Amino acid sequence: MPVSYHCLILSSERREANMAQAPTDPSSAETADPEESSPNMIVYRKIEDIVTRMQDDKTGGVPIRTVKSFLSKIPSVVTGSDIVQWLMKNLSIEDAGEAIHLGSLIAAQGYVFPISDHVLTLKDDGTFYRFQAPYFWPSNCWEPENTDYAIYLCKRTMQNKARLELADYEAENLARLQRAFARKWEFIFMQAEAQVKIDRKKDKTERKILDSQERAFWDVHRPVPGCVNTTEMDIRKCRRMKNPQKVKKSVYGVTEESQPQSPVHLPSQPVRKTTKEDFRKQITFLNMQIERHCLKMSKVAESLIAYTEQYVEYDPFITPAEPSNPWISDDAALWDIEMSKEPSQQRVKRWGFSMDEVLKDPVGRDQFLRFLESEFSSENLRFWLAVQDLKKQPLQDVTTRVEEIWQEFLAPGAQSAINLDSHSYEKTSQNVKDPGRYTYEDAQEHIYKLMKSDSYARFLRSNAYQDLLLAKKKGKSLASKRLTGLMQSS
Amino acid sequence: MALCQKLASDLWTNREECFDGGLSNRQLFAVHQVAERVEALGQFVMKTRRTLKGHGNKVLCMDWCKDKRRIVSSSQDGKVIVWDSFTTNKEHAVTMPCTWVMACAYAPSGCAIACGGLDNKCSVYPLTFEKNENMAAKKKSVAMHTNYLSACSFTNSDMQILTASGDGTCALWDVESGQLLQSFHGHGADVLCLDLAPSETGNTFVSGGCDKKAMVWDMRSGQCVQSFETHDSDINSVRYYPSGDAFASGSDDATCRLYDLRADREVAIYSKESIIFGASSVDFSLSGRLLFAGYNDYTINVWDVLKGARVSILFGHENRVSTLRVSPDGTAFCSGSWDHTLRIWA
């Protein structure tokens, strides 16, 4: 299915949904659990959908088997390549590298894990992986305390199994925790013993699976040094995550003496009631939207296409820069050329796209100004530039500048009198009485339109511009010769 | 009040019908359909050309200097560094008194930088080239919000700064006096990003927030002039299309979208079944044909804006990509990541 068609369907569905909903209403209570819509949860739910589908043998899930090895059996595993194949087939991924990357992220988040490694990545080979138990899923918002981690490491040392031996970094962590929790180590030890007792009661195979899942849980929350800690959060999104109503739960169901037994009750945020004023504002806004003249989609698309087609030759990612892209060639020649006062033909051509292009480029602006000065009609452009400059001034200098501009361009008998229609002139004279950065906004807009239809058009037709465009100069300059030479040789 | 609600609802329906422009079967166009005739792009070979190492923690934000090679970057550990990314030399460094410096910007003159974050402020630091430069000493506190600073940008001059904050507002400030020139209220939650319209005469900017809305503002009046709400989650990044007629957004719903101001609606969506992590940062190539988007899955996806297809996926970062900007002349783009590094791609 072509991507664009898929996108269309999505868009129209959403539109239907939007229409069915009430308009944006600040007071409408969020019926959904706010935590469900938090950014992290959105990703978790998507991953959960993927791993659930992966484990569903009725609908083409991955082959999960028990594998025989020397003296024992390895229960409930799937190979890395099976996972990669499944991802490529079911998520329309064309490149194995991409599937491996996505699979590694799913592992790093804690939803699937290698049974013989603390490092959570996916390999496209016969390495065995197991799926994490929903109890340990990150979407349960575990924030396991160090006491839990201490209990876990402690219990690992109690069981005499090769597969449960502590890795170096875990041994270091345990030592550090023993120092930190020196006073309550007896409590931790007892909890660990209790856990071992519970575990012993379980079926051997079940224990193997659970042990590995528990280890994978800690690989997420206490990752191997050097590995990404995927539980780290963007602090801007944290406020929604913390639900004060939830008790901090222990992975091992341990309640510490210091923890309160009942949920902490915090006064809920007062919800701001929507006032009549809000509705009025909304209606005004919607009215404005309706009144707005909107372009048809097809026109908009044509306009966007036309713009990119015009500028594609200037886009270094699509049309390689001449003489070279400095980042690729390590040669800053391109920038040196641009700094010089001699503009390239390509640069000059761009000034013809729109008046904004001339105004944006300091060299173009300069050429434009010089041309107008040669015709003794530069006051409009100088006024426009002066107003631009006014808007860049610090607040304290604004009043002075407003006055200066008035004197030079607008006052009766002004040296560089600009031609404003009487309406704009009236408005501006009123504005000047209360000087601010936007005093000349209307006047500037008027002058801009005037320049566009008059001065700019003349500039483009002028000899000065045409000569630059065709790289003609009296006594052909060395610079353009050099440029042409460079272009030919690259 | 109920009457108002009904009226608003009627206007809403009315507006939706308006857009159909008389098409009987309510067919929705996307840019991709019209762009079918446009030539497809060739293969792209984009590589990391420079790696900037020096931050001690997650890189959160970066901005380019107008000279096309210098950049400023800020990180979770409070450090703000100015680099000549062409040579990879660090030229200036300052440590902020707060952690999580989520916003930084280069002044148009190249003579100052602005930054802020958990301190709820935006401060401006002049850059000097004195031997024993003490940047912190010349610090000027400009903006004051009541929650974290999420984004900042100088306007066309060193004298004004536009800020966005977790307090749900944006604001325009006079740098010299620290005075608030205009405030922008309307978002229903944290504002996470903003971008100034590229026009020479422009007085508008767009902002995106945790309320899933992108809003376009008139800087002069403080009013919201257009609003878009089609994302399913937080909008982390907004960036204008180079012509200024449209803008793109990147969201935690794992999609990027293109909104056109003249059509007043979403006109394209960039997504894939295999992309499930949020997009943190977006920017256009110079012609607007390519959209570069950094994601929380450590990758950068390059989208064909007109055709809607992904043209390239870039691996390299070892943790989330948190910030991404194309250089002023479009010859490269820079990405910053939680893996403590910045990369220049071309």
Short mmCIF file of C-alpha atoms in Angstrom, two decimals, chain A residues 3-4 6-8 10-12 14-16 18-19 21-25 30 37-40 42-43 46-47 50 53 90-95 97-98 101-102 105-106 108-109 228-230 232-237 239-240 274-276 279-280 282-283 285-290 292-309 311-318 321 325-328 330-332 334-335 338-339 350 356-357 359-360 365 384 388 390-396 427 431 437-438 441-442 444-445 448, chain B residues 1 4-5 7-9 11-16 19-20 26 28-35 37-38 41 44 46 49-50 58 64 68-69 85-86 100 102 118 147-148 150 156-157 159-160 166 172 174 176-177 179 181 190 192 199-201 203 210 213 219-220 224-227 229-230 232-234 236 241-243 245-246 252-254 257-258 260-267 269 271-278 285-290 292 297-299 306-308 310 313 315 318-320 326 329-333 338 344-346:
data_model
loop_
_atom_site.label_atom_id
_atom_site.label_comp_id
_atom_site.label_asym_id
_atom_site.label_seq_id
_atom_site.Cartn_x
_atom_site.Cartn_y
_atom_site.Cartn_z
CA VAL A 3 2.48 5.42 1.92
CA SER A 4 0.49 8.39 0.73
CA HIS A 6 -2.20 5.20 4.11
CA CYS A 7 -1.66 8.75 5.28
CA LEU A 8 -4.85 9.90 3.63
CA LEU A 10 -5.43 8.33 8.77
CA SER A 11 -6.10 11.98 8.12
CA SER A 12 -9.73 11.46 7.17
CA ARG A 14 -9.00 11.79 12.45
CA ARG A 15 -11.07 14.44 10.83
CA GLU A 16 -14.20 12.35 11.39
CA ASN A 18 -12.58 15.63 15.41
CA MET A 19 -15.96 16.46 13.98
CA GLN A 21 -16.05 15.71 19.31
CA ALA A 22 -17.14 18.86 20.99
CA PRO A 23 -15.01 21.86 20.04
CA THR A 24 -11.99 22.62 22.15
CA ASP A 25 -13.39 23.34 25.54
CA GLU A 30 -10.28 14.45 30.47
CA SER A 37 -1.72 9.90 27.44
CA SER A 38 1.70 10.73 28.79
CA PRO A 39 4.43 10.48 26.15
CA ASN A 40 6.17 7.49 27.74
CA ILE A 42 2.14 6.07 24.36
CA VAL A 43 5.37 4.34 23.40
CA LYS A 46 2.77 0.56 21.06
CA ILE A 47 5.57 -1.78 22.11
CA ILE A 50 4.00 -5.39 19.09
CA ARG A 53 1.32 -9.82 18.44
CA ASN A 90 4.86 -7.31 10.21
CA LEU A 91 5.99 -3.70 10.46
CA SER A 92 6.88 -3.28 6.81
CA ILE A 93 10.57 -2.76 7.47
CA GLU A 94 12.71 -3.21 4.37
CA ASP A 95 16.12 -3.06 5.95
CA GLY A 97 19.49 -3.00 10.15
CA GLU A 98 16.39 -0.98 10.93
CA HIS A 101 17.66 -1.24 15.78
CA LEU A 102 13.96 -1.27 16.65
CA LEU A 105 15.14 -0.54 21.57
CA ILE A 106 12.28 -2.86 22.51
CA ALA A 108 16.40 -1.80 26.03
CA GLN A 109 12.97 -0.70 27.22
CA VAL A 228 21.73 3.63 28.16
CA ASN A 229 19.36 3.92 31.10
CA THR A 230 16.03 3.90 29.32
CA GLU A 232 15.60 8.34 32.34
CA MET A 233 12.91 10.84 31.59
CA ASP A 234 12.62 14.16 29.89
CA ILE A 235 12.11 16.47 32.83
CA ARG A 236 9.56 18.55 30.92
CA LYS A 237 7.24 15.55 30.77
CA ARG A 239 4.96 16.43 35.96
CA ARG A 240 2.29 14.33 34.37
CA THR A 274 -14.81 28.05 31.61
CA THR A 275 -16.30 31.50 31.81
CA LYS A 276 -18.61 33.28 29.43
CA PHE A 279 -16.68 31.27 25.12
CA ARG A 280 -16.90 34.77 23.75
CA GLN A 282 -13.60 31.31 21.30
CA ILE A 283 -16.52 32.47 19.17
CA PHE A 285 -11.67 33.30 17.16
CA LEU A 286 -13.87 30.85 15.25
CA ASN A 287 -15.60 33.72 13.46
CA MET A 288 -12.23 35.03 12.40
CA GLN A 289 -11.34 31.58 11.10
CA ILE A 290 -14.50 31.35 9.02
CA ARG A 292 -10.54 34.04 6.59
CA HIS A 293 -10.16 33.38 2.91
CA CYS A 294 -8.64 29.92 2.68
CA LEU A 295 -6.82 28.60 -0.31
CA LYS A 296 -7.91 25.31 -1.81
CA MET A 297 -5.68 22.36 -1.11
CA SER A 298 -4.67 21.91 -4.73
CA LYS A 299 -3.50 25.53 -4.95
CA VAL A 300 -1.53 25.17 -1.76
CA ALA A 301 0.16 22.02 -2.97
CA GLU A 302 1.05 23.67 -6.28
CA SER A 303 2.51 26.62 -4.43
CA LEU A 304 4.68 24.46 -2.19
CA ILE A 305 5.88 22.47 -5.19
CA ALA A 306 6.68 25.63 -7.13
CA TYR A 307 8.71 27.03 -4.25
CA THR A 308 10.85 23.93 -3.82
CA GLU A 309 11.40 23.64 -7.57
CA TYR A 311 15.01 26.82 -4.79
CA VAL A 312 16.21 23.27 -5.37
CA GLU A 313 19.36 24.47 -7.15
CA TYR A 314 20.28 26.40 -3.99
CA ASP A 315 19.72 23.46 -1.68
CA PRO A 316 23.12 21.88 -0.95
CA PHE A 317 21.53 18.63 0.12
CA ILE A 318 20.01 18.16 -3.31
CA ALA A 321 27.34 23.22 -3.61
CA ASN A 325 30.44 21.69 0.44
CA PRO A 326 32.91 22.80 3.15
CA TRP A 327 31.75 20.08 5.52
CA ILE A 328 32.51 17.37 3.01
CA ASP A 330 37.07 20.42 4.57
CA ASP A 331 37.63 23.47 2.37
CA ALA A 332 35.91 26.72 3.31
CA LEU A 334 32.43 28.41 -0.59
CA TRP A 335 32.17 30.68 2.44
CA GLU A 338 30.20 34.37 -0.35
CA MET A 339 31.99 36.89 1.88
CA ARG A 350 17.98 34.62 -6.55
CA ASP A 356 12.43 39.69 0.10
CA GLU A 357 15.44 37.94 -1.42
CA LEU A 359 16.29 42.73 1.06
CA LYS A 360 17.57 39.64 2.88
CA ARG A 365 20.25 45.32 -0.55
CA TRP A 384 11.76 50.90 4.89
CA GLN A 388 13.35 47.83 10.17
CA LEU A 390 13.72 50.98 14.53
CA LYS A 391 12.24 47.62 15.44
CA LYS A 392 15.69 46.37 16.37
CA GLN A 393 16.41 49.14 18.84
CA PRO A 394 16.40 48.74 22.59
CA LEU A 395 13.26 50.14 24.16
CA GLN A 396 14.96 53.19 25.59
CA LYS A 427 -2.85 57.22 10.86
CA ASN A 431 0.77 56.92 15.94
CA ARG A 437 8.30 50.01 17.74
CA TYR A 438 5.20 49.62 15.59
CA GLU A 441 3.94 49.60 10.72
CA ASP A 442 1.11 50.70 8.39
CA GLN A 444 6.00 50.51 6.12
CA GLU A 445 3.51 48.03 4.73
CA TYR A 448 6.72 47.86 0.84
CA MET B 1 -23.48 29.41 28.65
CA CYS B 4 -22.56 29.75 23.70
CA GLN B 5 -21.56 26.13 23.59
CA LEU B 7 -23.04 28.36 18.89
CA ALA B 8 -19.42 27.32 19.10
CA SER B 9 -20.34 23.83 18.05
CA LEU B 11 -19.47 27.30 13.97
CA TRP B 12 -17.14 24.34 14.23
CA THR B 13 -19.30 22.18 11.95
CA ASN B 14 -19.75 25.12 9.60
CA ARG B 15 -16.02 25.58 9.36
CA GLU B 16 -15.38 21.96 8.52
CA PHE B 19 -13.19 23.45 3.67
CA ASP B 20 -14.78 20.90 1.44
CA ARG B 26 -15.63 14.84 0.97
CA LEU B 28 -9.36 14.84 1.36
CA PHE B 29 -6.32 15.96 -0.56
CA ALA B 30 -2.87 15.68 0.79
CA VAL B 31 0.14 17.33 -0.81
CA HIS B 32 1.38 13.88 -1.87
CA GLN B 33 -1.38 13.40 -4.42
CA VAL B 34 -0.62 16.63 -6.24
CA ALA B 35 3.08 15.93 -5.97
CA ARG B 37 4.11 14.34 -10.95
CA VAL B 38 7.19 15.68 -9.15
CA LEU B 41 14.67 12.27 -5.25
CA PHE B 44 21.19 10.31 -0.38
CA MET B 46 24.53 11.75 4.43
CA ARG B 49 31.17 14.99 9.17
CA ARG B 50 32.02 16.29 12.62
CA LYS B 58 22.63 15.12 27.78
CA TRP B 64 23.64 28.09 14.68
CA LYS B 68 27.31 29.20 9.16
CA ARG B 69 29.93 27.45 11.26
CA SER B 85 32.01 23.32 14.61
CA PHE B 86 34.10 23.43 11.43
CA TRP B 100 18.63 21.20 32.50
CA MET B 102 16.73 23.35 27.75
CA LEU B 118 14.96 25.08 35.09
CA ASN B 147 8.04 27.70 35.12
CA TYR B 148 10.88 26.22 33.10
CA SER B 150 11.61 25.53 27.06
CA ASN B 156 15.87 39.99 13.87
CA SER B 157 18.02 41.84 16.34
CA MET B 159 17.66 43.56 21.28
CA GLN B 160 14.61 41.36 21.51
CA GLY B 166 6.36 25.43 30.89
CA LEU B 172 8.66 38.93 23.93
CA ASP B 174 13.50 43.89 25.49
CA GLU B 176 18.51 45.96 27.42
CA SER B 177 15.87 46.69 30.04
CA GLN B 179 11.05 44.63 30.10
CA LEU B 181 7.04 43.81 25.57
CA ASP B 190 3.37 23.77 28.70
CA LEU B 192 7.63 23.38 24.31
CA SER B 199 9.75 36.91 6.36
CA GLU B 200 11.63 40.21 6.27
CA THR B 201 8.47 42.00 7.30
CA ASN B 203 5.62 39.81 12.77
CA CYS B 210 1.77 19.81 25.51
CA LYS B 213 -1.80 22.49 19.64
CA MET B 219 3.72 39.62 17.77
CA ARG B 220 2.29 43.09 17.70
CA CYS B 224 -3.42 34.03 18.37
CA VAL B 225 -4.31 34.24 14.68
CA GLN B 226 -4.41 30.58 13.75
CA SER B 227 -4.53 27.33 15.67
CA GLU B 229 -4.83 20.61 16.67
CA THR B 230 -4.39 17.30 14.91
CA ASP B 232 -2.26 12.97 19.37
CA SER B 233 0.36 14.06 21.83
CA ASP B 234 2.84 16.80 22.81
CA ASN B 236 8.04 19.00 20.71
CA TYR B 241 8.77 25.99 5.75
CA PRO B 242 11.32 28.36 4.11
CA SER B 243 8.64 30.34 2.23
CA ASP B 245 3.56 29.79 4.14
CA ALA B 246 3.61 26.55 6.09
CA ASP B 252 5.46 12.41 20.79
CA ASP B 253 2.80 10.63 18.71
CA ALA B 254 5.71 9.58 16.47
CA ARG B 257 3.04 16.97 10.14
CA LEU B 258 2.92 19.86 7.70
CA ASP B 260 -0.31 25.27 5.62
CA LEU B 261 -1.26 28.75 6.83
CA ARG B 262 -3.17 29.70 3.71
CA ALA B 263 -5.28 26.52 3.71
CA ASP B 264 -5.52 26.79 7.49
CA ARG B 265 -5.14 23.04 7.99
CA GLU B 266 -2.83 20.04 8.13
CA VAL B 267 -1.72 19.15 4.59
CA ILE B 269 1.65 13.67 7.67
CA SER B 271 4.82 8.57 9.67
CA LYS B 272 5.68 4.90 9.40
CA GLU B 273 4.47 1.81 11.21
CA SER B 274 8.01 1.10 12.34
CA ILE B 275 8.51 4.55 13.86
CA ILE B 276 6.98 4.37 17.31
CA PHE B 277 9.09 6.80 19.31
CA GLY B 278 8.39 10.50 19.47
CA SER B 285 16.51 21.84 4.07
CA LEU B 286 16.95 25.16 2.27
CA SER B 287 14.47 24.46 -0.55
CA GLY B 288 11.92 22.89 1.78
CA ARG B 289 12.04 19.63 -0.14
CA LEU B 290 13.57 17.68 2.73
CA PHE B 292 15.01 16.29 8.85
CA ASP B 297 14.73 6.19 19.11
CA TYR B 298 18.22 7.68 18.55
CA THR B 299 17.70 8.04 14.78
CA LEU B 306 6.23 16.73 -1.10
CA LYS B 307 5.85 13.00 -1.62
CA GLY B 308 5.53 12.02 2.03
CA ARG B 310 11.04 8.68 4.00
CA ILE B 313 17.33 6.94 8.06
CA PHE B 315 22.03 6.01 12.64
CA GLU B 318 23.60 6.34 21.02
CA ASN B 319 20.71 7.90 22.83
CA ARG B 320 17.75 10.19 22.07
CA VAL B 326 19.92 23.03 9.61
CA ASP B 329 23.19 28.27 4.31
CA GLY B 330 21.74 24.75 4.28
CA THR B 331 25.09 23.01 3.73
CA ALA B 332 24.71 20.82 6.81
CA PHE B 333 22.56 20.13 9.82
CA TRP B 338 21.34 12.58 25.18
CA ILE B 344 27.24 17.68 11.98
CA TRP B 345 25.77 15.85 8.98
CA ALA B 346 26.19 16.61 5.29
#
